[in-house]
Amino acid sequence: MPIYNGCGYSLTMQVIGGKWKICIIDALRNGPLRPSELFKAIPEATERVINHQIRELLMYKVIDRTIYAEQPPRSEYFITELGKTVFPLIDSLDDWGDKNREIYGDI
Amino acid sequence: MPIYNGCGYSLTMQVIGGKWKICIIDALRNGPLRPSELFKAIPEATERVINHQIRELLMYKVIDRTIYAEQPPRSEYFITELGKTVFPLIDSLDDWGDKNREIYGDI
DNA sequence: TCATATACTGATTAATTTATCAGTATCTCC
DNA sequence: GGAGATACTGATAAATTAATCAGTATATGA
């Protein structure tokens, strides 16, 4: 399986493996959000950084955006059908960490 | 869920998220291996780098080692019971990438 | 007209992660 | 004694990722 480069795992990691991507996906889980709302949802990261991660998630078709022809400009990001298929992955990873946290109490 | 820092996801990623960790875990999947065998199994990475990732996997108790009191020195790395619980995670991530690879044919 | 809000981006620096190179130490075999 | 195998580590360089700062542009309302 993993000759590493080109294996499924490394592709998946390329898609969801950025520092803030999971936060963005999670924030969009119960409905679309405008950029400003996303920034508020993730105050630990700067807007520039979140924008950068958004760009990648768009590129990988995990999220998409609706641009409204309004003024001031308005846009909304939302999870695509493809994006919804990563929910189980994220949940499994999150569960594993929660379940095993006490093992690492000393680290 | 993810306030990011301290969430289960980020802990899991700390544990299995290094560049070569999955290769090491995968190589040990059908039985213990000596360091030199691991190096052979992952020729893309240098020995020093693999050693470094091994150190972390040991620290996180994903793998363990048996040191034989022989000369020349012999040791073997193997997956712990905890380590075996990450197999399903790795498999899911690997499957997701394989299943969706064609979507990214243009990237 | 000036402050504010919207969405977004370029250039640069800082931090983290990987990689390279060279080194330690011990014992066997020729 | 010297070459080779074993396992492992320190110091540093390179590459990758993330963060900071400042900027674009458009339009509203005071």
PDB file of C-alpha atoms in Angstrom, chain A residues 3-89:
ATOM      1  CA  ILE A   3       4.808   3.764  -1.156  1.00  0.00           C
ATOM      2  CA  TYR A   4       3.780   6.971   0.572  1.00  0.00           C
ATOM      3  CA  ASN A   5       3.892   9.319  -2.338  1.00  0.00           C
ATOM      4  CA  GLY A   6       0.726   8.908  -4.267  1.00  0.00           C
ATOM      5  CA  CYS A   7      -0.994   6.731  -1.698  1.00  0.00           C
ATOM      6  CA  GLY A   8      -4.546   7.485  -0.666  1.00  0.00           C
ATOM      7  CA  TYR A   9      -3.486   8.565   2.774  1.00  0.00           C
ATOM      8  CA  SER A  10      -1.136  11.273   1.557  1.00  0.00           C
ATOM      9  CA  LEU A  11      -3.759  12.607  -0.833  1.00  0.00           C
ATOM     10  CA  THR A  12      -6.323  12.796   1.949  1.00  0.00           C
ATOM     11  CA  MET A  13      -3.831  14.600   4.134  1.00  0.00           C
ATOM     12  CA  GLN A  14      -3.133  17.064   1.370  1.00  0.00           C
ATOM     13  CA  VAL A  15      -6.840  17.816   1.241  1.00  0.00           C
ATOM     14  CA  ILE A  16      -7.718  18.094   4.935  1.00  0.00           C
ATOM     15  CA  GLY A  17      -4.316  18.377   6.566  1.00  0.00           C
ATOM     16  CA  GLY A  18      -3.867  22.108   7.076  1.00  0.00           C
ATOM     17  CA  LYS A  19      -3.746  23.605  10.511  1.00  0.00           C
ATOM     18  CA  TRP A  20      -7.163  25.279  10.384  1.00  0.00           C
ATOM     19  CA  LYS A  21      -9.037  23.299   7.761  1.00  0.00           C
ATOM     20  CA  ILE A  22     -10.838  21.095  10.225  1.00  0.00           C
ATOM     21  CA  CYS A  23     -11.985  24.142  12.156  1.00  0.00           C
ATOM     22  CA  ILE A  24     -13.379  25.673   8.986  1.00  0.00           C
ATOM     23  CA  ILE A  25     -15.133  22.469   7.976  1.00  0.00           C
ATOM     24  CA  ASP A  26     -16.512  22.097  11.455  1.00  0.00           C
ATOM     25  CA  ALA A  27     -17.757  25.666  11.568  1.00  0.00           C
ATOM     26  CA  LEU A  28     -19.624  25.151   8.315  1.00  0.00           C
ATOM     27  CA  ARG A  29     -21.184  21.928   9.507  1.00  0.00           C
ATOM     28  CA  ASN A  30     -24.492  23.380  10.571  1.00  0.00           C
ATOM     29  CA  GLY A  31     -24.929  25.660   7.626  1.00  0.00           C
ATOM     30  CA  PRO A  32     -23.229  28.188   5.355  1.00  0.00           C
ATOM     31  CA  LEU A  33     -21.301  31.077   6.850  1.00  0.00           C
ATOM     32  CA  ARG A  34     -20.014  34.347   5.539  1.00  0.00           C
ATOM     33  CA  PRO A  35     -16.268  34.993   5.746  1.00  0.00           C
ATOM     34  CA  SER A  36     -16.704  37.393   8.632  1.00  0.00           C
ATOM     35  CA  GLU A  37     -18.661  34.775  10.530  1.00  0.00           C
ATOM     36  CA  LEU A  38     -15.943  32.217   9.917  1.00  0.00           C
ATOM     37  CA  PHE A  39     -13.356  34.617  11.279  1.00  0.00           C
ATOM     38  CA  LYS A  40     -15.439  35.067  14.388  1.00  0.00           C
ATOM     39  CA  ALA A  41     -15.807  31.309  14.730  1.00  0.00           C
ATOM     40  CA  ILE A  42     -12.017  30.852  14.686  1.00  0.00           C
ATOM     41  CA  PRO A  43     -10.566  33.822  16.544  1.00  0.00           C
ATOM     42  CA  GLU A  44      -7.248  32.027  17.150  1.00  0.00           C
ATOM     43  CA  ALA A  45      -6.258  32.430  13.510  1.00  0.00           C
ATOM     44  CA  THR A  46      -5.874  35.613  11.539  1.00  0.00           C
ATOM     45  CA  GLU A  47      -8.145  36.372   8.624  1.00  0.00           C
ATOM     46  CA  ARG A  48      -5.323  36.023   6.133  1.00  0.00           C
ATOM     47  CA  VAL A  49      -4.522  32.532   7.372  1.00  0.00           C
ATOM     48  CA  ILE A  50      -8.133  31.406   7.289  1.00  0.00           C
ATOM     49  CA  ASN A  51      -8.506  32.822   3.790  1.00  0.00           C
ATOM     50  CA  HIS A  52      -5.517  30.813   2.722  1.00  0.00           C
ATOM     51  CA  GLN A  53      -6.971  27.589   4.073  1.00  0.00           C
ATOM     52  CA  ILE A  54     -10.319  28.435   2.495  1.00  0.00           C
ATOM     53  CA  ARG A  55      -8.568  28.786  -0.857  1.00  0.00           C
ATOM     54  CA  GLU A  56      -7.249  25.248  -0.538  1.00  0.00           C
ATOM     55  CA  LEU A  57     -10.542  23.790   0.580  1.00  0.00           C
ATOM     56  CA  LEU A  58     -12.160  25.437  -2.443  1.00  0.00           C
ATOM     57  CA  MET A  59      -9.478  24.031  -4.702  1.00  0.00           C
ATOM     58  CA  TYR A  60     -10.031  20.554  -3.309  1.00  0.00           C
ATOM     59  CA  LYS A  61     -13.803  20.970  -3.649  1.00  0.00           C
ATOM     60  CA  VAL A  62     -14.444  20.320   0.008  1.00  0.00           C
ATOM     61  CA  ILE A  63     -16.245  23.642   0.282  1.00  0.00           C
ATOM     62  CA  ASP A  64     -17.784  25.971  -2.263  1.00  0.00           C
ATOM     63  CA  ARG A  65     -19.065  29.518  -2.181  1.00  0.00           C
ATOM     64  CA  THR A  66     -22.058  31.489  -3.260  1.00  0.00           C
ATOM     65  CA  ILE A  67     -21.340  35.039  -4.309  1.00  0.00           C
ATOM     66  CA  TYR A  68     -24.298  37.358  -4.048  1.00  0.00           C
ATOM     67  CA  ALA A  69     -24.424  40.308  -6.412  1.00  0.00           C
ATOM     68  CA  GLU A  70     -24.928  42.757  -3.594  1.00  0.00           C
ATOM     69  CA  GLN A  71     -23.255  45.793  -2.256  1.00  0.00           C
ATOM     70  CA  PRO A  72     -21.444  45.654   0.117  1.00  0.00           C
ATOM     71  CA  PRO A  73     -20.268  42.337  -1.256  1.00  0.00           C
ATOM     72  CA  ARG A  74     -21.609  39.185   0.294  1.00  0.00           C
ATOM     73  CA  SER A  75     -20.484  35.634  -0.066  1.00  0.00           C
ATOM     74  CA  GLU A  76     -21.150  32.426   1.776  1.00  0.00           C
ATOM     75  CA  TYR A  77     -19.117  29.300   2.109  1.00  0.00           C
ATOM     76  CA  PHE A  78     -20.687  25.888   2.411  1.00  0.00           C
ATOM     77  CA  ILE A  79     -19.698  22.231   2.526  1.00  0.00           C
ATOM     78  CA  THR A  80     -20.006  20.383  -0.778  1.00  0.00           C
ATOM     79  CA  GLU A  81     -21.310  16.851  -1.150  1.00  0.00           C
ATOM     80  CA  LEU A  82     -17.702  15.716  -1.390  1.00  0.00           C
ATOM     81  CA  GLY A  83     -16.936  17.680   1.750  1.00  0.00           C
ATOM     82  CA  LYS A  84     -19.645  15.871   3.661  1.00  0.00           C
ATOM     83  CA  THR A  85     -17.857  12.610   2.989  1.00  0.00           C
ATOM     84  CA  VAL A  86     -14.948  13.723   5.173  1.00  0.00           C
ATOM     85  CA  PHE A  87     -17.159  14.123   8.247  1.00  0.00           C
ATOM     86  CA  PRO A  88     -16.768  10.472   9.269  1.00  0.00           C
ATOM     87  CA  LEU A  89     -12.999  10.746   8.950  1.00  0.00           C
TER      88      LEU A  89
END
